[in-house]
PDB file of C-alpha atoms in Angstrom:
ATOM      1  CA  MET K 765     145.246  92.922 127.077  1.00  0.00           C
ATOM      2  CA  SER K 766     143.026  93.593 130.239  1.00  0.00           C
ATOM      3  CA  HIS K 767     139.773  91.852 130.960  1.00  0.00           C
ATOM      4  CA  GLN K 768     138.073  95.363 129.876  1.00  0.00           C
ATOM      5  CA  SER K 769     139.356  95.381 126.601  1.00  0.00           C
ATOM      6  CA  TYR K 770     138.575  91.967 125.915  1.00  0.00           C
ATOM      7  CA  LEU K 771     134.883  92.582 126.977  1.00  0.00           C
ATOM      8  CA  PHE K 772     135.088  95.748 124.786  1.00  0.00           C
ATOM      9  CA  LEU K 773     135.925  93.830 121.912  1.00  0.00           C
ATOM     10  CA  ALA K 774     133.006  91.311 122.678  1.00  0.00           C
ATOM     11  CA  ASN K 775     130.521  93.982 122.609  1.00  0.00           C
ATOM     12  CA  ALA K 776     131.840  95.614 119.734  1.00  0.00           C
ATOM     13  CA  VAL K 777     131.366  91.940 117.796  1.00  0.00           C
ATOM     14  CA  LEU K 778     128.404  91.985 118.906  1.00  0.00           C
ATOM     15  CA  ALA K 779     127.214  95.058 117.804  1.00  0.00           C
ATOM     16  CA  LEU K 780     128.899  94.485 114.499  1.00  0.00           C
ATOM     17  CA  HIS K 781     126.629  91.168 114.572  1.00  0.00           C
ATOM     18  CA  ALA K 782     123.204  92.897 115.164  1.00  0.00           C
ATOM     19  CA  SER K 783     124.300  95.688 112.136  1.00  0.00           C
ATOM     20  CA  VAL K 784     124.338  92.940 110.020  1.00  0.00           C
ATOM     21  CA  VAL K 785     120.967  91.467 110.824  1.00  0.00           C
ATOM     22  CA  LEU K 786     119.919  94.941 110.945  1.00  0.00           C
ATOM     23  CA  PHE K 787     121.011  95.640 106.971  1.00  0.00           C
ATOM     24  CA  ILE K 788     119.540  91.858 106.132  1.00  0.00           C
ATOM     25  CA  VAL K 789     115.995  92.774 107.483  1.00  0.00           C
ATOM     26  CA  ALA K 790     115.872  96.473 106.776  1.00  0.00           C
ATOM     27  CA  GLY K 791     117.262  96.283 103.778  1.00  0.00           C
ATOM     28  CA  LEU K 792     114.365  94.106 101.958  1.00  0.00           C
ATOM     29  CA  MET K 793     111.886  96.647 103.594  1.00  0.00           C
ATOM     30  CA  LEU K 794     113.569  99.574 102.106  1.00  0.00           C
ATOM     31  CA  VAL K 795     114.648  97.695  98.518  1.00  0.00           C
ATOM     32  CA  LEU K 796     110.382  97.163  98.385  1.00  0.00           C
ATOM     33  CA  LEU K 797     109.345 100.546  99.750  1.00  0.00           C
ATOM     34  CA  GLY K 798     111.802 102.318  97.326  1.00  0.00           C
ATOM     35  CA  GLY K 799     110.714 100.438  94.459  1.00  0.00           C
ATOM     36  CA  ARG K 800     107.270 101.649  95.190  1.00  0.00           C
ATOM     37  CA  ARG K 801     108.585 105.315  95.596  1.00  0.00           C
ATOM     38  CA  LYS K 802     110.806 105.358  92.440  1.00  0.00           C
ATOM     39  CA  TRP K 803     113.931 105.416  94.720  1.00  0.00           C
ATOM     40  CA  GLN K 804     117.074 105.105  92.552  1.00  0.00           C
ATOM     41  CA  TRP K 805     119.626 104.332  95.368  1.00  0.00           C
ATOM     42  CA  VAL K 806     118.264 101.064  95.839  1.00  0.00           C
ATOM     43  CA  ARG K 807     118.419  99.751  92.781  1.00  0.00           C
ATOM     44  CA  ASN K 808     122.520 100.278  93.370  1.00  0.00           C
ATOM     45  CA  GLY K 809     124.104  97.132  92.421  1.00  0.00           C
ATOM     46  CA  THR K 810     126.904  96.891  94.891  1.00  0.00           C
ATOM     47  CA  PHE K 811     124.685  97.344  97.562  1.00  0.00           C
ATOM     48  CA  ARG K 812     121.919  94.431  96.164  1.00  0.00           C
ATOM     49  CA  VAL K 813     124.529  92.013  95.835  1.00  0.00           C
ATOM     50  CA  LEU K 814     126.169  92.278  99.379  1.00  0.00           C
ATOM     51  CA  HIS K 815     122.717  92.179 100.753  1.00  0.00           C
ATOM     52  CA  LEU K 816     121.875  88.758  98.548  1.00  0.00           C
ATOM     53  CA  ALA K 817     125.599  87.632  99.576  1.00  0.00           C
ATOM     54  CA  ALA K 818     124.690  88.598 103.443  1.00  0.00           C
ATOM     55  CA  ILE K 819     121.195  86.630 103.535  1.00  0.00           C
ATOM     56  CA  GLY K 820     122.462  83.946 101.208  1.00  0.00           C
ATOM     57  CA  TYR K 821     125.384  83.215 103.720  1.00  0.00           C
ATOM     58  CA  VAL K 822     122.949  83.148 106.888  1.00  0.00           C
ATOM     59  CA  VAL K 823     120.604  80.483 104.948  1.00  0.00           C
ATOM     60  CA  MET K 824     124.066  78.576 104.146  1.00  0.00           C
ATOM     61  CA  GLN K 825     124.991  78.273 107.881  1.00  0.00           C
ATOM     62  CA  SER K 826     121.331  77.488 108.904  1.00  0.00           C
ATOM     63  CA  TRP K 827     121.550  74.331 106.552  1.00  0.00           C
ATOM     64  CA  LEU K 828     124.710  73.070 106.976  1.00  0.00           C
ATOM     65  CA  GLY K 829     124.503  73.352 111.018  1.00  0.00           C
ATOM     66  CA  ILE K 830     127.787  76.206 110.867  1.00  0.00           C
ATOM     67  CA  VAL K 831     128.066  78.376 113.932  1.00  0.00           C
ATOM     68  CA  CYS K 832     128.157  82.201 112.659  1.00  0.00           C
ATOM     69  CA  PRO K 833     131.898  83.338 113.325  1.00  0.00           C
ATOM     70  CA  LEU K 834     130.577  86.256 114.883  1.00  0.00           C
ATOM     71  CA  THR K 835     129.186  84.560 117.538  1.00  0.00           C
ATOM     72  CA  ASP K 836     132.058  82.277 118.002  1.00  0.00           C
ATOM     73  CA  LEU K 837     134.544  85.104 118.077  1.00  0.00           C
ATOM     74  CA  GLU K 838     132.333  87.142 120.793  1.00  0.00           C
ATOM     75  CA  GLN K 839     132.078  83.852 122.947  1.00  0.00           C
ATOM     76  CA  TRP K 840     135.836  84.179 123.102  1.00  0.00           C
ATOM     77  CA  LEU K 841     136.484  87.097 123.822  1.00  0.00           C
ATOM     78  CA  ARG K 842     133.699  87.118 126.682  1.00  0.00           C
ATOM     79  CA  GLN K 843     135.870  83.852 127.997  1.00  0.00           C
ATOM     80  CA  ARG K 844     139.156  85.835 127.613  1.00  0.00           C
ATOM     81  CA  ALA K 845     137.513  88.795 129.626  1.00  0.00           C
ATOM     82  CA  GLY K 846     136.263  86.553 132.514  1.00  0.00           C
ATOM     83  CA  ALA K 847     132.627  87.479 131.848  1.00  0.00           C
ATOM     84  CA  PRO K 848     129.342  86.086 131.381  1.00  0.00           C
ATOM     85  CA  LEU K 849     127.628  85.330 128.060  1.00  0.00           C
ATOM     86  CA  HIS K 850     125.361  88.072 127.239  1.00  0.00           C
ATOM     87  CA  GLU K 851     125.071  89.352 130.898  1.00  0.00           C
ATOM     88  CA  GLY K 852     126.866  92.531 132.485  1.00  0.00           C
ATOM     89  CA  ASP K 853     126.828  95.655 130.557  1.00  0.00           C
ATOM     90  CA  PHE K 854     123.612  97.567 128.701  1.00  0.00           C
ATOM     91  CA  ILE K 855     125.286  97.288 125.522  1.00  0.00           C
ATOM     92  CA  SER K 856     125.992  93.143 125.814  1.00  0.00           C
ATOM     93  CA  PHE K 857     122.833  92.729 127.513  1.00  0.00           C
ATOM     94  CA  TRP K 858     120.080  94.348 125.101  1.00  0.00           C
ATOM     95  CA  LEU K 859     122.061  93.657 121.961  1.00  0.00           C
ATOM     96  CA  GLY K 860     122.058  90.096 123.072  1.00  0.00           C
ATOM     97  CA  LYS K 861     118.318  89.834 123.559  1.00  0.00           C
ATOM     98  CA  LEU K 862     117.320  91.026 120.044  1.00  0.00           C
ATOM     99  CA  LEU K 863     120.059  88.685 118.403  1.00  0.00           C
ATOM    100  CA  PHE K 864     119.623  85.250 120.716  1.00  0.00           C
ATOM    101  CA  TYR K 865     116.093  83.558 121.319  1.00  0.00           C
ATOM    102  CA  HIS K 866     115.223  79.971 122.300  1.00  0.00           C
ATOM    103  CA  ALA K 867     113.767  78.015 119.344  1.00  0.00           C
ATOM    104  CA  GLN K 868     113.792  74.834 117.408  1.00  0.00           C
ATOM    105  CA  PRO K 869     116.872  74.473 114.664  1.00  0.00           C
ATOM    106  CA  TRP K 870     113.864  74.040 112.126  1.00  0.00           C
ATOM    107  CA  VAL K 871     112.448  76.973 112.709  1.00  0.00           C
ATOM    108  CA  PHE K 872     115.440  79.287 111.918  1.00  0.00           C
ATOM    109  CA  ILE K 873     115.782  77.029 108.730  1.00  0.00           C
ATOM    110  CA  ALA K 874     112.744  77.796 107.557  1.00  0.00           C
ATOM    111  CA  VAL K 875     112.410  81.494 108.631  1.00  0.00           C
ATOM    112  CA  TYR K 876     116.280  82.297 106.537  1.00  0.00           C
ATOM    113  CA  SER K 877     114.976  80.410 103.853  1.00  0.00           C
ATOM    114  CA  ALA K 878     111.565  82.058 103.559  1.00  0.00           C
ATOM    115  CA  PHE K 879     113.546  85.434 104.173  1.00  0.00           C
ATOM    116  CA  ALA K 880     115.971  84.576 101.353  1.00  0.00           C
ATOM    117  CA  LEU K 881     112.977  83.866  98.515  1.00  0.00           C
ATOM    118  CA  ALA K 882     111.880  87.054  99.506  1.00  0.00           C
ATOM    119  CA  VAL K 883     115.540  88.768  98.891  1.00  0.00           C
ATOM    120  CA  VAL K 884     115.639  86.514  95.731  1.00  0.00           C
ATOM    121  CA  TYR K 885     112.078  87.581  94.691  1.00  0.00           C
ATOM    122  CA  SER K 886     112.837  91.606  95.222  1.00  0.00           C
ATOM    123  CA  TRP K 887     115.522  91.270  92.458  1.00  0.00           C
ATOM    124  CA  VAL K 888     112.472  90.457  89.986  1.00  0.00           C
ATOM    125  CA  ILE K 889     110.182  93.155  90.923  1.00  0.00           C
ATOM    126  CA  VAL K 890     112.700  95.953  92.036  1.00  0.00           C
ATOM    127  CA  ARG K 891     115.578  95.376  89.596  1.00  0.00           C
ATOM    128  CA  PRO K 892     118.943  96.114  90.413  1.00  0.00           C
ATOM    129  CA  GLY K 893     121.164  97.954  88.244  1.00  0.00           C
ATOM    130  CA  ARG K 894     124.754  97.409  86.892  1.00  0.00           C
ATOM    131  CA  LEU K 895     127.502  97.308  89.063  1.00  0.00           C
ATOM    132  CA  LYS K 896     129.788  99.725  86.843  1.00  0.00           C
ATOM    133  CA  ARG K 897     128.883 102.814  84.935  1.00  0.00           C
ATOM    134  CA  ARG K 898     129.675 101.321  81.698  1.00  0.00           C
ATOM    135  CA  ILE K 899     126.952  99.800  79.611  1.00  0.00           C
ATOM    136  CA  GLY K 900     127.397  96.149  79.272  1.00  0.00           C
ATOM    137  CA  ILE K 901     127.214  94.478  76.057  1.00  0.00           C
ATOM    138  CA  ASP K 902     124.907  91.409  77.853  1.00  0.00           C
ATOM    139  CA  VAL K 903     121.972  94.194  78.217  1.00  0.00           C
ATOM    140  CA  ALA K 904     121.610  94.143  74.238  1.00  0.00           C
ATOM    141  CA  GLY K 905     119.472  90.937  74.040  1.00  0.00           C
ATOM    142  CA  SER K 906     117.173  91.695  77.360  1.00  0.00           C
ATOM    143  CA  ALA K 907     117.079  95.372  75.193  1.00  0.00           C
ATOM    144  CA  GLY K 908     115.996  94.222  71.978  1.00  0.00           C
ATOM    145  CA  VAL K 909     119.078  96.128  70.500  1.00  0.00           C
ATOM    146  CA  GLY K 910     122.202  94.382  68.767  1.00  0.00           C
ATOM    147  CA  PRO K 911     125.556  94.563  70.486  1.00  0.00           C
ATOM    148  CA  VAL K 912     127.160  96.817  67.834  1.00  0.00           C
ATOM    149  CA  PHE K 913     124.299  99.731  68.729  1.00  0.00           C
ATOM    150  CA  VAL K 914     125.133  99.579  72.360  1.00  0.00           C
ATOM    151  CA  ARG K 915     128.888  99.763  71.771  1.00  0.00           C
ATOM    152  CA  GLU K 916     128.038 102.966  69.615  1.00  0.00           C
ATOM    153  CA  VAL K 917     125.929 104.276  72.543  1.00  0.00           C
ATOM    154  CA  GLU K 918     128.626 104.084  74.943  1.00  0.00           C
ATOM    155  CA  ARG K 919     131.175 105.882  72.688  1.00  0.00           C
ATOM    156  CA  GLY K 920     128.879 108.651  72.254  1.00  0.00           C
ATOM    157  CA  LYS K 921     128.107 108.670  68.622  1.00  0.00           C
ATOM    158  CA  GLU K 922     125.341 111.708  67.959  1.00  0.00           C
ATOM    159  CA  THR K 923     123.285 109.951  65.420  1.00  0.00           C
ATOM    160  CA  VAL K 924     122.023 106.918  67.309  1.00  0.00           C
ATOM    161  CA  GLN K 925     118.380 106.452  67.137  1.00  0.00           C
ATOM    162  CA  LEU K 926     116.608 107.781  70.221  1.00  0.00           C
ATOM    163  CA  GLY K 927     113.803 105.061  70.620  1.00  0.00           C
ATOM    164  CA  ARG K 928     116.462 102.658  70.824  1.00  0.00           C
ATOM    165  CA  VAL K 929     118.579 104.499  72.980  1.00  0.00           C
ATOM    166  CA  MET K 930     115.220 104.748  75.369  1.00  0.00           C
ATOM    167  CA  GLN K 931     114.998 101.029  75.146  1.00  0.00           C
ATOM    168  CA  ILE K 932     118.210 100.680  76.854  1.00  0.00           C
ATOM    169  CA  LEU K 933     117.388 103.067  79.373  1.00  0.00           C
ATOM    170  CA  ALA K 934     114.009 101.309  80.023  1.00  0.00           C
ATOM    171  CA  GLU K 935     116.005  98.195  80.521  1.00  0.00           C
ATOM    172  CA  LEU K 936     118.186  99.404  82.938  1.00  0.00           C
ATOM    173  CA  GLY K 937     115.572 101.084  85.057  1.00  0.00           C
ATOM    174  CA  VAL K 938     116.819 104.823  84.124  1.00  0.00           C
ATOM    175  CA  GLU K 939     113.428 107.457  83.560  1.00  0.00           C
ATOM    176  CA  LEU K 940     113.562 110.517  81.472  1.00  0.00           C
ATOM    177  CA  GLN K 941     111.390 113.653  82.349  1.00  0.00           C
ATOM    178  CA  ALA K 942     111.116 116.391  79.742  1.00  0.00           C
ATOM    179  CA  ALA K 943     109.622 119.829  81.170  1.00  0.00           C
ATOM    180  CA  VAL K 944     107.223 121.461  78.238  1.00  0.00           C
ATOM    181  CA  PRO K 945     107.458 125.429  78.267  1.00  0.00           C
ATOM    182  CA  ASP K 946     103.921 126.780  78.441  1.00  0.00           C
ATOM    183  CA  GLU K 947     104.038 128.173  74.646  1.00  0.00           C
ATOM    184  CA  VAL K 948     104.937 125.035  73.576  1.00  0.00           C
ATOM    185  CA  LYS K 949     101.484 123.505  75.406  1.00  0.00           C
ATOM    186  CA  GLU K 950      99.651 126.273  73.740  1.00  0.00           C
ATOM    187  CA  THR K 951     100.757 125.340  70.304  1.00  0.00           C
ATOM    188  CA  LEU K 952     100.082 122.038  70.475  1.00  0.00           C
ATOM    189  CA  SER K 953      96.715 122.582  71.763  1.00  0.00           C
ATOM    190  CA  ALA K 954      95.780 124.579  69.125  1.00  0.00           C
ATOM    191  CA  LEU K 955      97.229 121.996  66.662  1.00  0.00           C
ATOM    192  CA  LYS K 956      94.630 119.291  68.628  1.00  0.00           C
ATOM    193  CA  ALA K 957      91.557 121.581  68.136  1.00  0.00           C
ATOM    194  CA  LYS K 958      92.402 122.037  64.682  1.00  0.00           C
ATOM    195  CA  GLY K 959      92.470 118.224  64.199  1.00  0.00           C
ATOM    196  CA  VAL K 960      96.004 117.739  63.269  1.00  0.00           C
ATOM    197  CA  LYS K 961      96.864 114.394  64.116  1.00  0.00           C
ATOM    198  CA  PRO K 962     100.772 113.638  65.036  1.00  0.00           C
ATOM    199  CA  PHE K 963     103.197 112.717  62.788  1.00  0.00           C
ATOM    200  CA  THR K 964     103.149 108.978  61.862  1.00  0.00           C
ATOM    201  CA  PRO K 965     105.956 107.669  60.368  1.00  0.00           C
ATOM    202  CA  ARG K 966     105.381 105.558  57.441  1.00  0.00           C
ATOM    203  CA  LYS K 967     106.198 102.052  57.073  1.00  0.00           C
ATOM    204  CA  LYS K 968     108.907 100.843  54.748  1.00  0.00           C
ATOM    205  CA  THR K 969     107.409  98.407  52.163  1.00  0.00           C
ATOM    206  CA  ALA K 970     109.618  95.561  50.913  1.00  0.00           C
ATOM    207  CA  PRO K 971     111.033  95.841  47.262  1.00  0.00           C
ATOM    208  CA  ALA K 972     109.506  94.465  44.128  1.00  0.00           C
ATOM    209  CA  PRO K 973     110.834  91.192  43.470  1.00  0.00           C
ATOM    210  CA  LYS K 974     113.346  91.556  40.351  1.00  0.00           C
ATOM    211  CA  ALA K 975     112.197  89.622  37.060  1.00  0.00           C
ATOM    212  CA  VAL K 976     114.512  86.739  36.577  1.00  0.00           C
ATOM    213  CA  ALA K 977     116.996  87.121  33.559  1.00  0.00           C
ATOM    214  CA  GLY K 978     115.462  85.491  30.444  1.00  0.00           C
ATOM    215  CA  GLN K 979     111.881  84.897  31.956  1.00  0.00           C
ATOM    216  CA  GLU K 980     109.036  86.832  29.941  1.00  0.00           C
ATOM    217  CA  LYS K 981     106.274  88.632  31.353  1.00  0.00           C
ATOM    218  CA  GLN K 982     102.913  87.162  30.534  1.00  0.00           C
TER     219      GLN K 982
END
């Protein structure tokens, strides 16, 4: 290939490197902002796993003292192009300014590690959804329902209890909203004005113990 081709590829690698950094930094900000604004897309399981894996890989490199493969590839391409590193055209200069700056190694390790902890914490305050559409059995324990009930919900059983379905939806981060017609609101208001209380289901009482055979009543 010509020198210009190698230089073009070097710039492309640098742009990819900048995109990865932007994905990591902006990803955390969007997750935290989306959690407050109820953006469901920030709970996408695939997006969150890739984001965590990206910062995890960066932290591993910093602790082990490994140079990023993208940096090595870019340097090799620039050497093949006969161009000095991070000098020359507009793209390589400004992207290089954003990605490379001088500091002690421990500063990078501390910053990367702190950022990784923030990403892990984001999984606690903005819980991601599942990677698959199908509800997994492992959600049963955290939602307080049984695995058999989860399977019934997956299969579309018509007689499942609504309250327990709502528990599963809440565990998965799904919110439901209902629109109440105006005429129903008026009826509810009239009943409330008359002092009619909402229906409260009766608590089931345990059956009385059976008398032991041969035992006489006192």
